[in-house]
Coordinates of C-alpha atoms in Angstrom, one line a residue:
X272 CA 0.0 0.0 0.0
X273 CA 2.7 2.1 0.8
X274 CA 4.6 1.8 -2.3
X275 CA 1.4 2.4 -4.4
X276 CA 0.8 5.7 -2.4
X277 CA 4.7 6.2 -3.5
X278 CA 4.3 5.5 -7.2
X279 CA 1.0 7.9 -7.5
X280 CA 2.6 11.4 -7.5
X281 CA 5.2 9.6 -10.1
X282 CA 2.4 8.3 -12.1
X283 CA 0.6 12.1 -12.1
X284 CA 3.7 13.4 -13.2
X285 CA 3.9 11.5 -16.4
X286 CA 0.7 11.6 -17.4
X287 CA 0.9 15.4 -17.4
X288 CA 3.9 15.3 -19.1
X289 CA 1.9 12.7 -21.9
X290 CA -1.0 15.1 -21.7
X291 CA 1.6 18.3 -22.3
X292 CA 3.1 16.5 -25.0
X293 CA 0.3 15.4 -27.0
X294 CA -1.4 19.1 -26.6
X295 CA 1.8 20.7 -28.4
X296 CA 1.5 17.5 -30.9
X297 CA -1.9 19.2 -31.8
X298 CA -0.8 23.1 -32.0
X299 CA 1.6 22.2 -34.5
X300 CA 0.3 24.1 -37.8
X301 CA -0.2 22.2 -40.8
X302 CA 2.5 23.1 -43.6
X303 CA 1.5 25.8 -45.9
X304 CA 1.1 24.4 -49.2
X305 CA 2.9 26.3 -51.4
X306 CA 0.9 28.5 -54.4
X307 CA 2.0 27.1 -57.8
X308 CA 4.1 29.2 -60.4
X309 CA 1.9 31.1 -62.5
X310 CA 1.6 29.2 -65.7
X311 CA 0.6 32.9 -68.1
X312 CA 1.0 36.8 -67.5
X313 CA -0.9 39.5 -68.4
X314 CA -0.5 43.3 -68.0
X315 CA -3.2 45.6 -67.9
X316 CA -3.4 49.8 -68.3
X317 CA -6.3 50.7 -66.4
X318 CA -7.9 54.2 -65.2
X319 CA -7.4 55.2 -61.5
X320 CA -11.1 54.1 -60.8
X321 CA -10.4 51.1 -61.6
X322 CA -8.2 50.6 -58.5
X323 CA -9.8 53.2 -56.2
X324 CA -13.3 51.7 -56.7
X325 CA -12.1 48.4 -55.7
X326 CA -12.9 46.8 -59.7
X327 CA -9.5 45.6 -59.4
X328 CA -9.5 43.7 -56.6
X329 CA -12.3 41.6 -56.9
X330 CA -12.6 41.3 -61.1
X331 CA -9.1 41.5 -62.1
X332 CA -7.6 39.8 -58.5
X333 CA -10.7 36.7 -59.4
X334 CA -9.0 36.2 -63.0
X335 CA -5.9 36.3 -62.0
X336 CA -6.7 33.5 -59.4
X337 CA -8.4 31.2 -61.3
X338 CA -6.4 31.4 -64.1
X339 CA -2.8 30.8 -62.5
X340 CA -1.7 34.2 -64.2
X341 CA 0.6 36.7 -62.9
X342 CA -1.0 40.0 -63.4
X343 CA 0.4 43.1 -63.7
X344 CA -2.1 46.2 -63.4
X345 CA -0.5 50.1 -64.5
X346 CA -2.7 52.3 -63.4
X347 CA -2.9 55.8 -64.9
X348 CA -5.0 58.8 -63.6
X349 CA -7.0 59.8 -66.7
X350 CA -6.9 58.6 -70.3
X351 CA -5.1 60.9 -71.7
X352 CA -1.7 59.7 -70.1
X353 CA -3.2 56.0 -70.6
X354 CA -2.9 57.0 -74.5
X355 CA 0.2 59.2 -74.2
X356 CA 2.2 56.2 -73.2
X357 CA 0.8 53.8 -75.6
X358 CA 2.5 56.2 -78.1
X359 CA 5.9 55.1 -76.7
X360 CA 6.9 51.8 -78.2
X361 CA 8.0 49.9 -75.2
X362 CA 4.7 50.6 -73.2
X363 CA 3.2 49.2 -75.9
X364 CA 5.0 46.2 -76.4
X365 CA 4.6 45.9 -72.9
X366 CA 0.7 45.8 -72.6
X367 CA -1.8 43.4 -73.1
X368 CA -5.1 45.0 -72.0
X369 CA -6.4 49.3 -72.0
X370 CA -8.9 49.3 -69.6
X371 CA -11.2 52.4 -69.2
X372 CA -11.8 53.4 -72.8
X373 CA -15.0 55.2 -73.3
X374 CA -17.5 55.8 -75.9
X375 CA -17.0 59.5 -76.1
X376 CA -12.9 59.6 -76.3
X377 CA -13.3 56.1 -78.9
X378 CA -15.1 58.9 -81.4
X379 CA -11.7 59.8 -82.1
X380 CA -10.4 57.6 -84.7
X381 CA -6.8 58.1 -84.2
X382 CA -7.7 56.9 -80.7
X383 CA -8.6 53.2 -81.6
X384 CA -5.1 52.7 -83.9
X385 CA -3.1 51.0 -81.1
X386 CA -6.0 48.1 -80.8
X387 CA -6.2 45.0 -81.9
X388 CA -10.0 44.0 -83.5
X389 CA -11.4 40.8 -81.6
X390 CA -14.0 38.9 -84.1
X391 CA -13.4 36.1 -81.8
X392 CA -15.1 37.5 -79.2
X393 CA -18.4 37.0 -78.7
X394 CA -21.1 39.9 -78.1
X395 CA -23.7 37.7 -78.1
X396 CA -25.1 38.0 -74.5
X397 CA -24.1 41.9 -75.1
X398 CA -27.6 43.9 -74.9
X399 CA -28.7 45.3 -78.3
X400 CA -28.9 48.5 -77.0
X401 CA -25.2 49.2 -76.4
X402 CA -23.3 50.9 -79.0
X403 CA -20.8 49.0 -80.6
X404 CA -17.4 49.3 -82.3
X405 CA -17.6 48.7 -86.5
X406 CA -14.2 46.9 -86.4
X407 CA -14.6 45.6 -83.1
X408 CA -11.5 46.8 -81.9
X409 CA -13.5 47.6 -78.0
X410 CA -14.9 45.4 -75.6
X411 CA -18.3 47.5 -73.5
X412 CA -18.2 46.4 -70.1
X413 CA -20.3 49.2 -68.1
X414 CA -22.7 51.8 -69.5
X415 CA -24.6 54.5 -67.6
X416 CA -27.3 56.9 -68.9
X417 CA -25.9 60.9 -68.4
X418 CA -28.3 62.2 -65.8
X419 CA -28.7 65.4 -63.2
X420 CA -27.4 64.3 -59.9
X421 CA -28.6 66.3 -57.0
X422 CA -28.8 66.4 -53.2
X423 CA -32.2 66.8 -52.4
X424 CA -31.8 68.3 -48.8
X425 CA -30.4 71.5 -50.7
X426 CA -32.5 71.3 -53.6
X427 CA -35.8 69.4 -53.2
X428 CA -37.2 70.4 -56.5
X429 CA -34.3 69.7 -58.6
X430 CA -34.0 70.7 -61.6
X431 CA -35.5 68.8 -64.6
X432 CA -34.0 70.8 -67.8
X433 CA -30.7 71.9 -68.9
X434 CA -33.3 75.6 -69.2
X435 CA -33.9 75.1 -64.9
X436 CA -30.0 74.2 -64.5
X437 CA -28.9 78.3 -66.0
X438 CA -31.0 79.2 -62.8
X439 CA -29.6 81.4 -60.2
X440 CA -30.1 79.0 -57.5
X441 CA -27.5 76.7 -58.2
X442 CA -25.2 79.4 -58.4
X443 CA -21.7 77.8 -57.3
X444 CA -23.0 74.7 -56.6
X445 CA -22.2 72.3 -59.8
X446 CA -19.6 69.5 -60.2
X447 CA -18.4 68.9 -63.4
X448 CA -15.8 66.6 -64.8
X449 CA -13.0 68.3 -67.6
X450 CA -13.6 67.1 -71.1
X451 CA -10.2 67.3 -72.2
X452 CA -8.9 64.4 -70.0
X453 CA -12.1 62.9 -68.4
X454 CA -14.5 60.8 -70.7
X455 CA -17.6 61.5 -68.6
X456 CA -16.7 65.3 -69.0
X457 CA -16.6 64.6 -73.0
X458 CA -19.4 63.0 -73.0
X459 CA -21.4 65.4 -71.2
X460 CA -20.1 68.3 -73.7
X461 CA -21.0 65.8 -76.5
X462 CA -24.2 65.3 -74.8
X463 CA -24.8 69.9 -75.0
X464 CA -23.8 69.6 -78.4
X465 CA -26.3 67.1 -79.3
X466 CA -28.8 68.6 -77.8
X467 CA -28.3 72.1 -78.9
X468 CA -25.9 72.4 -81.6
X469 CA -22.9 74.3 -83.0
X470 CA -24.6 77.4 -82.5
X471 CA -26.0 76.6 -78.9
X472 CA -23.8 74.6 -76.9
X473 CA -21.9 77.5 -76.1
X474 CA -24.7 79.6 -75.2
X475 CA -25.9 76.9 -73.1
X476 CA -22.4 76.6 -71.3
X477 CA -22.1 80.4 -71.1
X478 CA -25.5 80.6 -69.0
X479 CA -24.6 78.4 -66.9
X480 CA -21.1 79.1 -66.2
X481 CA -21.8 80.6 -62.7
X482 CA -23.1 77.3 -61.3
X483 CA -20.2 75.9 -62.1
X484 CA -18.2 75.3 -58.2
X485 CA -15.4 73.0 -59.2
X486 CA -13.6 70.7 -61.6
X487 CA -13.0 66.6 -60.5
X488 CA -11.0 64.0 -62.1
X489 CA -13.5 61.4 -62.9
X490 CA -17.4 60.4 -61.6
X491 CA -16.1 59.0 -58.5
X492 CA -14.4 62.0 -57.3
X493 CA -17.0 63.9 -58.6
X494 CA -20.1 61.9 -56.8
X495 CA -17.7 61.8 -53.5
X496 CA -17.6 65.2 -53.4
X497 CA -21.5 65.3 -53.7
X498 CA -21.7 63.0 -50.9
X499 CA -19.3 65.2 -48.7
X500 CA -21.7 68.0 -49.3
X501 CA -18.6 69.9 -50.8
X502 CA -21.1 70.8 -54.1
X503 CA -25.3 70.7 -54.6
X504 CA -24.9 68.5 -58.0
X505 CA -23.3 66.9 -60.5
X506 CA -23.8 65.8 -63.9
X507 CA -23.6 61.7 -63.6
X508 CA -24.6 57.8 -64.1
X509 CA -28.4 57.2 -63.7
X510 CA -27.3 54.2 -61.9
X511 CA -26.3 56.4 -58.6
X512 CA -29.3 56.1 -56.5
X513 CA -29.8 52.4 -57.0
X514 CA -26.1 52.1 -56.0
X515 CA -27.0 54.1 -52.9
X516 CA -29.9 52.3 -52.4
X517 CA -27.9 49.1 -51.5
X518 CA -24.7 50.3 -50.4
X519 CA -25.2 53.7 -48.3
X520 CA -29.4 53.9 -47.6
X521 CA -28.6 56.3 -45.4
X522 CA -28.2 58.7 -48.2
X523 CA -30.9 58.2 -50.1
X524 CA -31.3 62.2 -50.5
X525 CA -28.9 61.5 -53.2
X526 CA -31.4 61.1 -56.6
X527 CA -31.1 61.2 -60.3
X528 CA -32.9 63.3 -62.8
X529 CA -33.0 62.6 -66.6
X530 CA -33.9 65.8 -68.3
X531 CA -36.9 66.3 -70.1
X532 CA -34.4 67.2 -73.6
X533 CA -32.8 63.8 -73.1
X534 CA -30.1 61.8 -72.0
X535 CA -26.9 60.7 -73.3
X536 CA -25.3 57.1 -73.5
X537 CA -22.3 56.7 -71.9
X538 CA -20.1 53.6 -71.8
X539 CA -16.7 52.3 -70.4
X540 CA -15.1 49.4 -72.8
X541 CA -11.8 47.3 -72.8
X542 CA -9.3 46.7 -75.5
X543 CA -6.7 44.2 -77.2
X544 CA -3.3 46.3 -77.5
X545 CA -2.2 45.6 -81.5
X546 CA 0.9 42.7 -81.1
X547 CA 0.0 42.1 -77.3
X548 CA 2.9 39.8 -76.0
X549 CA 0.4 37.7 -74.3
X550 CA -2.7 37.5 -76.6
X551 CA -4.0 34.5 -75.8
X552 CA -4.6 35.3 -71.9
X553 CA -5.8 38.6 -72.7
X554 CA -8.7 37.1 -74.6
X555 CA -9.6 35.1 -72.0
X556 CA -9.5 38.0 -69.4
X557 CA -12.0 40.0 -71.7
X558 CA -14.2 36.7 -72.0
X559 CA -14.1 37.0 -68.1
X560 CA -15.0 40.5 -68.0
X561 CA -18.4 40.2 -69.7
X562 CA -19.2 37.2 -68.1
X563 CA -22.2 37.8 -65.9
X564 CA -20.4 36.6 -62.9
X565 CA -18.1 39.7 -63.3
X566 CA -20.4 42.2 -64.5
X567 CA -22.1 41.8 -61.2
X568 CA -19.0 44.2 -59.7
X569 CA -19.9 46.4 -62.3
X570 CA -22.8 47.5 -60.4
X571 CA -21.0 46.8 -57.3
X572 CA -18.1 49.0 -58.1
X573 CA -18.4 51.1 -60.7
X574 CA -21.8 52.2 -59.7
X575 CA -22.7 51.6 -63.4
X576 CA -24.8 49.5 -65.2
X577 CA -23.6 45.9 -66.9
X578 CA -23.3 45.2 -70.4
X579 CA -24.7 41.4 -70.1
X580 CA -28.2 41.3 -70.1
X581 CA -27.9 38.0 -68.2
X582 CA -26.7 39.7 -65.3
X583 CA -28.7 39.5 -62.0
X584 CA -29.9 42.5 -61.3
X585 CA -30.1 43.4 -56.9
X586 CA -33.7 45.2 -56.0
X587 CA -32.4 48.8 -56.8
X588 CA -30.7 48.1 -60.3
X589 CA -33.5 46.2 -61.5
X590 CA -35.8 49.0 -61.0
X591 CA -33.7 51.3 -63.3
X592 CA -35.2 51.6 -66.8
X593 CA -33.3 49.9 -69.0
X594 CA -34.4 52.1 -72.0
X595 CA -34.0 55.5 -71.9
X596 CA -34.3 58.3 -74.4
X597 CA -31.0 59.2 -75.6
X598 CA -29.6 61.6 -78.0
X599 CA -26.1 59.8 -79.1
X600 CA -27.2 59.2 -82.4
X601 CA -27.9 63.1 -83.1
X602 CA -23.8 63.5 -83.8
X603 CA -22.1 62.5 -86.6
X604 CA -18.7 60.5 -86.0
X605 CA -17.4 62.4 -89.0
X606 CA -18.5 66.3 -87.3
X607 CA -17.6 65.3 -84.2
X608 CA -13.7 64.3 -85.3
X609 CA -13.6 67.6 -87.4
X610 CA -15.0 69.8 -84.5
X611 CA -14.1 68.5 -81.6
X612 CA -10.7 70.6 -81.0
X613 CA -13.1 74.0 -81.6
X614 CA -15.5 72.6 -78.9
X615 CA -12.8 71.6 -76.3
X616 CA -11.5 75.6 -76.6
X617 CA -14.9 77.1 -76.3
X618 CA -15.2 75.2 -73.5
X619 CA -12.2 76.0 -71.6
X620 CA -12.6 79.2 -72.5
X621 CA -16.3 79.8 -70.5
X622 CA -14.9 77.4 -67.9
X623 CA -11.6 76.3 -67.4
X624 CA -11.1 80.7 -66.8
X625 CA -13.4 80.8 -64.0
X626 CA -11.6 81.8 -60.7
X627 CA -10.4 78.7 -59.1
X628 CA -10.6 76.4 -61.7

């Protein structure tokens, strides 16, 4: 009995020692497997909004995943020093993908020369509605209808013609977006000059002038600012309040207003780069992109709508007319080539001259 009594505290002191043993047997971590090699590249020139929206991480990051690839993403902050650089051989021969194209810069001939055309891409799930490219040479992938943006708490009438935005009650309080480097600023002079002509574009942009509070980069600067309450409104995407609508509810004072004139079609698309070192990746990154699985983040992100009408639409998008009275097909590609330097001027000229801007 004695020697039992002996042998106990012995006994206790190995099983603990077991117990201690088999408890750091357990917290060992499991070996990380490590992520294969990537088996293709791809490099992509993409707009700032791209990245800042978060498009990139989730479309372009989802690819890039799937596919093995090691992707390479240059981001520039408007498109006119995306296109500068495709000028200089070795970006070109360096890039795969442009991303952030837009209908009203792609009126420019000249601009479409460094792109590939892509016949073997299909359209087919593409809505019938949305412009395309003769030679095929751009992708769509988001497409928004030009609209009055407003905050409602300062202005709960807001105004429903480009006649009620000359009024005095918006003096200083309009965001706009510069033509010369922005796509949605082009397309919004486009969309004056559509409306009104040669002879009263001008006029229209001359009456309004004093509304005018400050220039931004691109829509999302723009609607941020709106948000902030550093401006009244903005001319932007239709798609805005059903982007509010499920991401920020909270600010549903945000609204859209289409003008009685009109509206004008704008839309974001995605090119081949002529002689794109890695062709055969690329096309199946722009297969991905108008995939409805991807065009979901279209909405998500971009605050736009998506290109594939097979897209499920959340509560807010789908109640967003899909066909709205636009006035695109009032210019002529020809006119608008010829006289787009003259329209640029007299619009930097009313504008661009206007104390702090």
């Amino acid at each position: 009995m004695r020697r039992s009594l002996q042998l106990f505290p012995v006994l206790i002191a190995i099983t603990l020692a077991l117990m201690l043993a088999c408890g750091a047997c357990k917290a060992k971590p499991e070996p990380v497997a490590e992520k294969p090699a990537p088996t293709s590249s791809l490099t992509i020139f993409a707009l700032q909004h791209i990245r800042s929206s978060g498009f990139e991480a989730v479309v372009l990051k989802d690819f890039a995943d799937k596919n093995n690839t090691a992707l390479k993403v240059v981001v520039f902050p408007d498109l006119v020093s995306l296109l500068d650089s495709l000028s200089v051989s070795d970006s070109l021969a360096n890039a795969d993908i442009v991303l952030g194209l837009d209908s009203a810069f792609a009126l420019s001939d000249s601009i479409l020369k460094p792109f590939a055309p892509l016949p073997e891409i299909s359209l087919i799930e593409v809505s019938l509605d949305i412009p395309r490219d003769p030679g095929q040479r751009l992708i769509p992938y988001a497409t928004a209808n030009l609209s009055f943006i407003c905050d409602t708490r300062k202005y709960p009438d807001p105004p429903k013609s480009f006649g009620e935005l000359q009024d005095a009650r918006y003096y200083n309080q309009m965001g706009l977006c510069d033509p010369s480097t922005s796509g949605l600023g082009r397309s919004s002079l486009l969309w004056t000059v559509a409306l009104f002509g040669e002879r009263g574009y001008d006029q229209l942009w001359n009456s309004f002038r004093k509304n005018v509070r400050h220039l931004y980069r691109d829509h999302g600067e723009a609607l941020n600012a709106l948000r902030r309450g550093d401006c009244g409104l903005i001319i932007g995407y239709n798609s805005v309040p059903a982007w509010i609508s499920e991401f920020h509810p909270s600010e549903s004072h945000i609204q859209a207003v289409i003008p009685q004139e009109g509206s004008f079609r704008h839309t974001e698309c995605a090119a081949l780069c002529a002689g794109a070192p890695n062709h055969t990746t690329a096309l199946l990154f722009l297969r991905h992109l108008i995939s409805a699985e991807a065009q979901q983040f279209v909405m998500f992100k971009l605050a736009m709508l998506p290109v594939n009408g097979r897209t499920p639409l959340p509560r807010g998008f789908s109640r967003l007319p899909w066909s709205v009275y636009s006035v695109n097909s009032r210019l002529d590609r020809y006119e608008a080539n010829q006289n787009l330097p003259l329209w640029l001027e007299s619009w930097n000229r009313l504008i661009k001259t206007l104390p702090g801007l």
